[in-house]
Amino acid sequence: MASPQDNARLEQIKRSWQQKRQITERLSAIKTKVGVYSGKGGVGKTTVAVNLAATLAQEGNKVGLLDVDIDCPNVTKVLGLTDKADYVNGQIIPAEKWGVKVISMSFFQENEDEAIIWRGPMIHNAINQFLQSTDWGELDYLIVDMPPGTSDSPLTVMQTLPMDGFVVVSTPQELANIDAKRCINMIRKLNLNVVGIVENYTGDVFGQGGGENLAREVDAPYLGALELRSAYRDSSSPTSLVDSEVGEEYANLASGVKESLKALGRDPA
């Protein structure tokens, strides 16, 4: 006869299996899912995620952007998005701007200055709720703005959301690349794909070449550099859509992402 503990474990296994099935069904109309990830905050991960999504949409793709950086949900700020997602008949309907469908924890904050002080299980439940309840419709790409680091939050996303691969964002500095290497090791330990490494903040201030050196060191594709420019001061819209030089950098990044996904056997749209 099974003990109460055995029965509880069995029920938990059943619930987990049902959740994964629901998530798989919910995401079945999404062709390609790419996480944008970093080993630490402050390297421009969200800026890269938003501008990559906007660039893909400008190229004519159907694009969604999922912000699961629960502690610091900032994609709506970078997009200049003021509308909220809707909740209709038990389904979350994404907001949309610049051709990108968006879901973010910021939609559910009353005050954007409010600190989200949650332990792991609450973060896990929030991420699952987004994945199970959001009606994305058909998408060519879902770009996922990941939580930084190698702790519970990114682990939850990696184990819950079936991802085609990850773009790792770093900067020219040595410390940023040490942290980026840690998250690359995490991706590979979970038998997931590194789409490539992009170096952000390249230029006279921080230098250049650290990201390219890291890519050689870890044997991963180098997707290019994004220069530190004054154009990013304007946060009313994605900079790639209003500055030609930034737009060209992100067009090259999008092309590199597609080529890397093809090499991994994860044909994009």
GROMACS .gro file of N, CA and C in nm, residues 90-234:
model
  435
   90GLY      N    1  -1.023   3.339  -1.941
   90GLY     CA    2  -0.915   3.257  -1.887
   90GLY      C    3  -0.788   3.259  -1.968
   91GLN      N    4  -0.782   3.344  -2.072
   91GLN     CA    5  -0.663   3.352  -2.156
   91GLN      C    6  -0.602   3.491  -2.148
   92ILE      N    7  -0.468   3.496  -2.147
   92ILE     CA    8  -0.397   3.624  -2.152
   92ILE      C    9  -0.374   3.659  -2.298
   93ILE      N   10  -0.420   3.778  -2.338
   93ILE     CA   11  -0.403   3.824  -2.476
   93ILE      C   12  -0.291   3.928  -2.476
   94PRO      N   13  -0.180   3.901  -2.546
   94PRO     CA   14  -0.066   3.993  -2.542
   94PRO      C   15  -0.100   4.133  -2.593
   95ALA      N   16  -0.031   4.232  -2.536
   95ALA     CA   17  -0.033   4.365  -2.595
   95ALA      C   18   0.055   4.362  -2.720
   96GLU      N   19   0.048   4.466  -2.802
   96GLU     CA   20   0.127   4.464  -2.926
   96GLU      C   21   0.175   4.604  -2.961
   97LYS      N   22   0.301   4.612  -3.005
   97LYS     CA   23   0.355   4.737  -3.056
   97LYS      C   24   0.472   4.706  -3.149
   98TRP      N   25   0.486   4.788  -3.253
   98TRP     CA   26   0.592   4.771  -3.352
   98TRP      C   27   0.589   4.632  -3.416
   99GLY      N   28   0.468   4.573  -3.422
   99GLY     CA   29   0.453   4.441  -3.482
   99GLY      C   30   0.495   4.327  -3.391
  100VAL      N   31   0.520   4.356  -3.262
  100VAL     CA   32   0.565   4.254  -3.167
  100VAL      C   33   0.458   4.234  -3.060
  101LYS      N   34   0.414   4.109  -3.041
  101LYS     CA   35   0.323   4.076  -2.933
  101LYS      C   36   0.404   4.061  -2.803
  102VAL      N   37   0.354   4.117  -2.693
  102VAL     CA   38   0.434   4.127  -2.571
  102VAL      C   39   0.357   4.078  -2.448
  103ILE      N   40   0.427   3.998  -2.367
  103ILE     CA   41   0.381   3.963  -2.233
  103ILE      C   42   0.495   3.992  -2.136
  104SER      N   43   0.462   4.062  -2.027
  104SER     CA   44   0.563   4.099  -1.928
  104SER      C   45   0.502   4.103  -1.789
  105MET      N   46   0.582   4.071  -1.688
  105MET     CA   47   0.537   4.082  -1.551
  105MET      C   48   0.498   4.225  -1.517
  106SER      N   49   0.554   4.322  -1.589
  106SER     CA   50   0.523   4.462  -1.560
  106SER      C   51   0.374   4.493  -1.582
  107PHE      N   52   0.305   4.415  -1.665
  107PHE     CA   53   0.162   4.436  -1.686
  107PHE      C   54   0.083   4.415  -1.557
  108PHE      N   55   0.138   4.336  -1.466
  108PHE     CA   56   0.064   4.296  -1.347
  108PHE      C   57   0.115   4.366  -1.221
  109GLN      N   58   0.197   4.470  -1.239
  109GLN     CA   59   0.242   4.554  -1.129
  109GLN      C   60   0.155   4.679  -1.122
  110GLU      N   61   0.109   4.714  -1.003
  110GLU     CA   62   0.035   4.839  -0.987
  110GLU      C   63   0.129   4.958  -0.993
  111ASN      N   64   0.252   4.940  -0.943
  111ASN     CA   65   0.351   5.047  -0.939
  111ASN      C   66   0.481   4.992  -0.996
  112GLU      N   67   0.535   5.057  -1.097
  112GLU     CA   68   0.657   5.005  -1.162
  112GLU      C   69   0.779   5.011  -1.069
  113ASP      N   70   0.771   5.093  -0.963
  113ASP     CA   71   0.881   5.100  -0.867
  113ASP      C   72   0.874   4.990  -0.762
  114GLU      N   73   0.766   4.915  -0.764
  114GLU     CA   74   0.747   4.809  -0.665
  114GLU      C   75   0.849   4.697  -0.683
  115ALA      N   76   0.910   4.656  -0.572
  115ALA     CA   77   1.004   4.543  -0.576
  115ALA      C   78   0.927   4.412  -0.572
  116ILE      N   79   0.959   4.321  -0.664
  116ILE     CA   80   0.896   4.189  -0.666
  116ILE      C   81   0.984   4.096  -0.583
  117ILE      N   82   0.943   4.072  -0.460
  117ILE     CA   83   1.024   3.994  -0.367
  117ILE      C   84   0.959   3.856  -0.352
  118TRP      N   85   0.998   3.766  -0.441
  118TRP     CA   86   0.937   3.633  -0.447
  118TRP      C   87   1.043   3.527  -0.429
  119ARG      N   88   1.004   3.420  -0.362
  119ARG     CA   89   1.088   3.303  -0.355
  119ARG      C   90   1.066   3.217  -0.480
  120GLY      N   91   1.152   3.115  -0.494
  120GLY     CA   92   1.150   3.031  -0.613
  120GLY      C   93   1.016   2.976  -0.654
  121PRO      N   94   0.937   2.916  -0.561
  121PRO     CA   95   0.809   2.857  -0.602
  121PRO      C   96   0.712   2.959  -0.662
  122MET      N   97   0.713   3.082  -0.611
  122MET     CA   98   0.623   3.184  -0.667
  122MET      C   99   0.667   3.225  -0.807
  123ILE      N  100   0.797   3.235  -0.827
  123ILE     CA  101   0.849   3.266  -0.961
  123ILE      C  102   0.812   3.153  -1.057
  124HIS      N  103   0.831   3.030  -1.012
  124HIS     CA  104   0.798   2.913  -1.093
  124HIS      C  105   0.651   2.917  -1.135
  125ASN      N  106   0.562   2.947  -1.039
  125ASN     CA  107   0.418   2.951  -1.069
  125ASN      C  108   0.384   3.063  -1.166
  126ALA      N  109   0.449   3.179  -1.151
  126ALA     CA  110   0.422   3.292  -1.241
  126ALA      C  111   0.463   3.257  -1.384
  127ILE      N  112   0.581   3.199  -1.399
  127ILE     CA  113   0.629   3.162  -1.532
  127ILE      C  114   0.538   3.058  -1.595
  128ASN      N  115   0.497   2.959  -1.517
  128ASN     CA  116   0.404   2.858  -1.568
  128ASN      C  117   0.272   2.919  -1.610
  129GLN      N  118   0.224   3.017  -1.532
  129GLN     CA  119   0.097   3.082  -1.566
  129GLN      C  120   0.107   3.155  -1.699
  130PHE      N  121   0.218   3.226  -1.721
  130PHE     CA  122   0.239   3.292  -1.850
  130PHE      C  123   0.236   3.190  -1.964
  131LEU      N  124   0.307   3.080  -1.946
  131LEU     CA  125   0.322   2.983  -2.053
  131LEU      C  126   0.193   2.907  -2.081
  132GLN      N  127   0.117   2.877  -1.975
  132GLN     CA  128  -0.006   2.800  -1.991
  132GLN      C  129  -0.122   2.883  -2.042
  133SER      N  130  -0.125   3.013  -2.009
  133SER     CA  131  -0.246   3.093  -2.030
  133SER      C  132  -0.239   3.191  -2.146
  134THR      N  133  -0.119   3.218  -2.199
  134THR     CA  134  -0.107   3.320  -2.303
  134THR      C  135  -0.145   3.265  -2.440
  135ASP      N  136  -0.231   3.336  -2.508
  135ASP     CA  137  -0.271   3.300  -2.645
  135ASP      C  138  -0.186   3.382  -2.743
  136TRP      N  139  -0.076   3.323  -2.788
  136TRP     CA  140   0.015   3.392  -2.880
  136TRP      C  141  -0.034   3.387  -3.024
  137GLY      N  142  -0.120   3.290  -3.055
  137GLY     CA  143  -0.154   3.268  -3.195
  137GLY      C  144  -0.035   3.208  -3.269
  138GLU      N  145  -0.033   3.225  -3.401
  138GLU     CA  146   0.079   3.174  -3.480
  138GLU      C  147   0.194   3.275  -3.479
  139LEU      N  148   0.314   3.224  -3.450
  139LEU     CA  149   0.434   3.308  -3.449
  139LEU      C  150   0.545   3.240  -3.526
  140ASP      N  151   0.626   3.321  -3.593
  140ASP     CA  152   0.749   3.270  -3.652
  140ASP      C  153   0.858   3.262  -3.546
  141TYR      N  154   0.862   3.363  -3.458
  141TYR     CA  155   0.964   3.368  -3.353
  141TYR      C  156   0.901   3.412  -3.221
  142LEU      N  157   0.938   3.345  -3.114
  142LEU     CA  158   0.913   3.394  -2.979
  142LEU      C  159   1.050   3.424  -2.917
  143ILE      N  160   1.076   3.551  -2.889
  143ILE     CA  161   1.200   3.592  -2.823
  143ILE      C  162   1.172   3.600  -2.673
  144VAL      N  163   1.254   3.536  -2.594
  144VAL     CA  164   1.232   3.528  -2.449
  144VAL      C  165   1.342   3.605  -2.378
  145ASP      N  166   1.304   3.713  -2.310
  145ASP     CA  167   1.399   3.789  -2.229
  145ASP      C  168   1.416   3.715  -2.096
  146MET      N  169   1.528   3.647  -2.081
  146MET     CA  170   1.552   3.558  -1.968
  146MET      C  171   1.592   3.634  -1.842
  147PRO      N  172   1.570   3.574  -1.723
  147PRO     CA  173   1.633   3.628  -1.603
  147PRO      C  174   1.784   3.606  -1.612
  148PRO      N  175   1.865   3.700  -1.562
  148PRO     CA  176   2.010   3.680  -1.567
  148PRO      C  177   2.059   3.580  -1.462
  149GLY      N  178   2.183   3.536  -1.477
  149GLY     CA  179   2.244   3.449  -1.376
  149GLY      C  180   2.214   3.302  -1.398
  150THR      N  181   2.248   3.222  -1.299
  150THR     CA  182   2.235   3.076  -1.310
  150THR      C  183   2.156   3.017  -1.193
  151SER      N  184   2.064   3.095  -1.138
  151SER     CA  185   1.989   3.049  -1.021
  151SER      C  186   1.854   2.992  -1.060
  152ASP      N  187   1.760   2.995  -0.968
  152ASP     CA  188   1.633   2.925  -0.984
  152ASP      C  189   1.549   2.977  -1.101
  153SER      N  190   1.547   3.109  -1.120
  153SER     CA  191   1.460   3.166  -1.223
  153SER      C  192   1.496   3.120  -1.364
  154PRO      N  193   1.622   3.136  -1.410
  154PRO     CA  194   1.653   3.086  -1.545
  154PRO      C  195   1.641   2.935  -1.555
  155LEU      N  196   1.672   2.864  -1.446
  155LEU     CA  197   1.658   2.718  -1.448
  155LEU      C  198   1.513   2.679  -1.471
  156THR      N  199   1.420   2.748  -1.404
  156THR     CA  200   1.277   2.721  -1.423
  156THR      C  201   1.236   2.739  -1.569
  157VAL      N  202   1.281   2.848  -1.630
  157VAL     CA  203   1.246   2.874  -1.770
  157VAL      C  204   1.302   2.765  -1.861
  158MET      N  205   1.428   2.729  -1.839
  158MET     CA  206   1.494   2.631  -1.925
  158MET      C  207   1.429   2.493  -1.915
  159GLN      N  208   1.381   2.459  -1.796
  159GLN     CA  209   1.321   2.328  -1.776
  159GLN      C  210   1.174   2.324  -1.815
  160THR      N  211   1.112   2.442  -1.827
  160THR     CA  212   0.968   2.448  -1.853
  160THR      C  213   0.935   2.481  -1.997
  161LEU      N  214   1.012   2.572  -2.056
  161LEU     CA  215   0.984   2.620  -2.191
  161LEU      C  216   1.078   2.552  -2.290
  162PRO      N  217   1.021   2.476  -2.385
  162PRO     CA  218   1.106   2.409  -2.485
  162PRO      C  219   1.168   2.509  -2.581
  163MET      N  220   1.296   2.542  -2.560
  163MET     CA  221   1.363   2.648  -2.633
  163MET      C  222   1.452   2.589  -2.743
  164ASP      N  223   1.459   2.658  -2.856
  164ASP     CA  224   1.546   2.613  -2.965
  164ASP      C  225   1.691   2.653  -2.943
  165GLY      N  226   1.715   2.754  -2.862
  165GLY     CA  227   1.851   2.793  -2.833
  165GLY      C  228   1.855   2.928  -2.765
  166PHE      N  229   1.979   2.971  -2.729
  166PHE     CA  230   1.997   3.093  -2.652
  166PHE      C  231   2.104   3.183  -2.714
  167VAL      N  232   2.071   3.310  -2.724
  167VAL     CA  233   2.169   3.413  -2.758
  167VAL      C  234   2.223   3.467  -2.627
  168VAL      N  235   2.354   3.459  -2.608
  168VAL     CA  236   2.417   3.504  -2.484
  168VAL      C  237   2.475   3.643  -2.506
  169VAL      N  238   2.437   3.737  -2.419
  169VAL     CA  239   2.482   3.875  -2.430
  169VAL      C  240   2.594   3.899  -2.330
  170SER      N  241   2.705   3.954  -2.379
  170SER     CA  242   2.814   3.992  -2.291
  170SER      C  243   2.864   4.130  -2.332
  171THR      N  244   2.972   4.176  -2.269
  171THR     CA  245   3.034   4.304  -2.302
  171THR      C  246   3.184   4.282  -2.316
  172PRO      N  247   3.260   4.383  -2.354
  172PRO     CA  248   3.404   4.361  -2.373
  172PRO      C  249   3.483   4.328  -2.246
  173GLN      N  250   3.428   4.362  -2.127
  173GLN     CA  251   3.505   4.347  -2.004
  173GLN      C  252   3.523   4.201  -1.963
  174GLU      N  253   3.635   4.174  -1.897
  174GLU     CA  254   3.668   4.038  -1.855
  174GLU      C  255   3.566   3.981  -1.757
  175LEU      N  256   3.523   4.062  -1.660
  175LEU     CA  257   3.429   4.010  -1.560
  175LEU      C  258   3.296   3.969  -1.624
  176ALA      N  259   3.249   4.049  -1.719
  176ALA     CA  260   3.123   4.015  -1.787
  176ALA      C  261   3.138   3.883  -1.862
  177ASN      N  262   3.254   3.858  -1.920
  177ASN     CA  263   3.273   3.735  -1.997
  177ASN      C  264   3.291   3.613  -1.907
  178ILE      N  265   3.346   3.633  -1.788
  178ILE     CA  266   3.350   3.523  -1.691
  178ILE      C  267   3.209   3.481  -1.655
  179ASP      N  268   3.121   3.580  -1.629
  179ASP     CA  269   2.982   3.549  -1.595
  179ASP      C  270   2.908   3.488  -1.715
  180ALA      N  271   2.937   3.537  -1.835
  180ALA     CA  272   2.874   3.481  -1.954
  180ALA      C  273   2.913   3.335  -1.973
  181LYS      N  274   3.039   3.304  -1.942
  181LYS     CA  275   3.085   3.166  -1.955
  181LYS      C  276   3.009   3.075  -1.860
  182ARG      N  277   2.976   3.125  -1.741
  182ARG     CA  278   2.899   3.046  -1.645
  182ARG      C  279   2.762   3.011  -1.701
  183CYS      N  280   2.695   3.108  -1.764
  183CYS     CA  281   2.560   3.078  -1.814
  183CYS      C  282   2.567   2.989  -1.938
  184ILE      N  283   2.676   2.999  -2.017
  184ILE     CA  284   2.695   2.907  -2.130
  184ILE      C  285   2.712   2.764  -2.078
  185ASN      N  286   2.789   2.750  -1.972
  185ASN     CA  287   2.807   2.617  -1.912
  185ASN      C  288   2.675   2.562  -1.861
  186MET      N  289   2.590   2.649  -1.806
  186MET     CA  290   2.459   2.605  -1.758
  186MET      C  291   2.373   2.556  -1.874
  187ILE      N  292   2.371   2.632  -1.983
  187ILE     CA  293   2.293   2.593  -2.100
  187ILE      C  294   2.336   2.454  -2.147
  188ARG      N  295   2.465   2.432  -2.157
  188ARG     CA  296   2.516   2.306  -2.209
  188ARG      C  297   2.496   2.190  -2.112
  189LYS      N  298   2.502   2.217  -1.982
  189LYS     CA  299   2.477   2.111  -1.885
  189LYS      C  300   2.333   2.060  -1.894
  190LEU      N  301   2.244   2.147  -1.938
  190LEU     CA  302   2.104   2.109  -1.955
  190LEU      C  303   2.076   2.056  -2.096
  191ASN      N  304   2.184   2.033  -2.173
  191ASN     CA  305   2.174   1.978  -2.309
  191ASN      C  306   2.090   2.067  -2.401
  192LEU      N  307   2.108   2.199  -2.387
  192LEU     CA  308   2.040   2.295  -2.471
  192LEU      C  309   2.141   2.364  -2.563
  193ASN      N  310   2.093   2.443  -2.656
  193ASN     CA  311   2.178   2.499  -2.762
  193ASN      C  312   2.219   2.643  -2.736
  194VAL      N  313   2.345   2.673  -2.757
  194VAL     CA  314   2.394   2.810  -2.760
  194VAL      C  315   2.390   2.857  -2.905
  195VAL      N  316   2.299   2.948  -2.935
  195VAL     CA  317   2.287   3.001  -3.072
  195VAL      C  318   2.410   3.085  -3.105
  196GLY      N  319   2.458   3.160  -3.006
  196GLY     CA  320   2.576   3.240  -3.030
  196GLY      C  321   2.593   3.347  -2.924
  197ILE      N  322   2.704   3.420  -2.935
  197ILE     CA  323   2.740   3.525  -2.840
  197ILE      C  324   2.742   3.659  -2.911
  198VAL      N  325   2.682   3.759  -2.849
  198VAL     CA  326   2.686   3.894  -2.903
  198VAL      C  327   2.755   3.984  -2.800
  199GLU      N  328   2.844   4.070  -2.848
  199GLU     CA  329   2.912   4.164  -2.759
  199GLU      C  330   2.841   4.299  -2.766
  200ASN      N  331   2.791   4.344  -2.651
  200ASN     CA  332   2.723   4.472  -2.640
  200ASN      C  333   2.818   4.576  -2.579
  201TYR      N  334   2.786   4.705  -2.597
  201TYR     CA  335   2.864   4.816  -2.542
  201TYR      C  336   3.006   4.824  -2.602
  202THR      N  337   3.023   4.778  -2.722
  202THR     CA  338   3.153   4.786  -2.788
  202THR      C  339   3.188   4.933  -2.818
  203GLY      N  340   3.315   4.970  -2.802
  203GLY     CA  341   3.358   5.106  -2.837
  203GLY      C  342   3.471   5.156  -2.750
  204ASP      N  343   3.495   5.287  -2.756
  204ASP     CA  344   3.607   5.347  -2.685
  204ASP      C  345   3.595   5.335  -2.534
  205VAL      N  346   3.472   5.337  -2.482
  205VAL     CA  347   3.453   5.339  -2.337
  205VAL      C  348   3.494   5.207  -2.274
  206PHE      N  349   3.438   5.096  -2.325
  206PHE     CA  350   3.461   4.965  -2.265
  206PHE      C  351   3.557   4.877  -2.344
  207GLY      N  352   3.597   4.923  -2.463
  207GLY     CA  353   3.687   4.843  -2.544
  207GLY      C  354   3.611   4.752  -2.639
  208GLN      N  355   3.679   4.652  -2.692
  208GLN     CA  356   3.615   4.559  -2.784
  208GLN      C  357   3.694   4.428  -2.788
  209GLY      N  358   3.627   4.325  -2.838
  209GLY     CA  359   3.694   4.198  -2.860
  209GLY      C  360   3.672   4.092  -2.754
  210GLY      N  361   3.620   4.131  -2.637
  210GLY     CA  362   3.600   4.032  -2.531
  210GLY      C  363   3.500   3.925  -2.569
  211GLY      N  364   3.391   3.965  -2.634
  211GLY     CA  365   3.289   3.868  -2.674
  211GLY      C  366   3.339   3.772  -2.781
  212GLU      N  367   3.417   3.825  -2.875
  212GLU     CA  368   3.472   3.740  -2.980
  212GLU      C  369   3.573   3.640  -2.922
  213ASN      N  370   3.653   3.686  -2.828
  213ASN     CA  371   3.747   3.595  -2.761
  213ASN      C  372   3.673   3.486  -2.684
  214LEU      N  373   3.565   3.525  -2.617
  214LEU     CA  374   3.484   3.428  -2.542
  214LEU      C  375   3.426   3.323  -2.637
  215ALA      N  376   3.375   3.368  -2.752
  215ALA     CA  377   3.316   3.275  -2.848
  215ALA      C  378   3.418   3.170  -2.892
  216ARG      N  379   3.543   3.214  -2.918
  216ARG     CA  380   3.647   3.118  -2.956
  216ARG      C  381   3.677   3.023  -2.840
  217GLU      N  382   3.682   3.077  -2.721
  217GLU     CA  383   3.718   2.997  -2.604
  217GLU      C  384   3.617   2.887  -2.576
  218VAL      N  385   3.488   2.917  -2.593
  218VAL     CA  386   3.384   2.819  -2.562
  218VAL      C  387   3.333   2.748  -2.687
  219ASP      N  388   3.393   2.778  -2.803
  219ASP     CA  389   3.355   2.715  -2.930
  219ASP      C  390   3.207   2.737  -2.960
  220ALA      N  391   3.168   2.864  -2.963
  220ALA     CA  392   3.030   2.903  -2.995
  220ALA      C  393   3.033   3.008  -3.106
  221PRO      N  394   2.928   3.018  -3.185
  221PRO     CA  395   2.926   3.121  -3.291
  221PRO      C  396   2.934   3.261  -3.232
  222TYR      N  397   3.009   3.348  -3.299
  222TYR     CA  398   3.014   3.489  -3.263
  222TYR      C  399   2.917   3.563  -3.354
  223LEU      N  400   2.818   3.629  -3.295
  223LEU     CA  401   2.710   3.691  -3.372
  223LEU      C  402   2.734   3.838  -3.401
  224GLY      N  403   2.844   3.893  -3.349
  224GLY     CA  404   2.877   4.031  -3.381
  224GLY      C  405   2.876   4.123  -3.261
  225ALA      N  406   2.907   4.250  -3.287
  225ALA     CA  407   2.919   4.352  -3.183
  225ALA      C  408   2.812   4.459  -3.201
  226LEU      N  409   2.766   4.514  -3.090
  226LEU     CA  410   2.670   4.623  -3.088
  226LEU      C  411   2.736   4.742  -3.019
  227GLU      N  412   2.757   4.848  -3.095
  227GLU     CA  413   2.834   4.960  -3.042
  227GLU      C  414   2.754   5.042  -2.942
  228LEU      N  415   2.825   5.095  -2.842
  228LEU     CA  416   2.764   5.187  -2.745
  228LEU      C  417   2.742   5.321  -2.814
  229ARG      N  418   2.614   5.360  -2.830
  229ARG     CA  419   2.581   5.480  -2.906
  229ARG      C  420   2.485   5.570  -2.828
  230SER      N  421   2.494   5.699  -2.854
  230SER     CA  422   2.405   5.796  -2.787
  230SER      C  423   2.260   5.778  -2.832
  231ALA      N  424   2.237   5.713  -2.947
  231ALA     CA  425   2.100   5.695  -2.997
  231ALA      C  426   2.013   5.617  -2.898
  232TYR      N  427   2.075   5.536  -2.813
  232TYR     CA  428   1.998   5.456  -2.717
  232TYR      C  429   1.936   5.541  -2.606
  233ARG      N  430   1.972   5.668  -2.597
  233ARG     CA  431   1.912   5.755  -2.495
  233ARG      C  432   1.762   5.771  -2.515
  234ASP      N  433   1.717   5.766  -2.638
  234ASP     CA  434   1.575   5.780  -2.670
  234ASP      C  435   1.507   5.646  -2.647
   0.00000   0.00000   0.00000
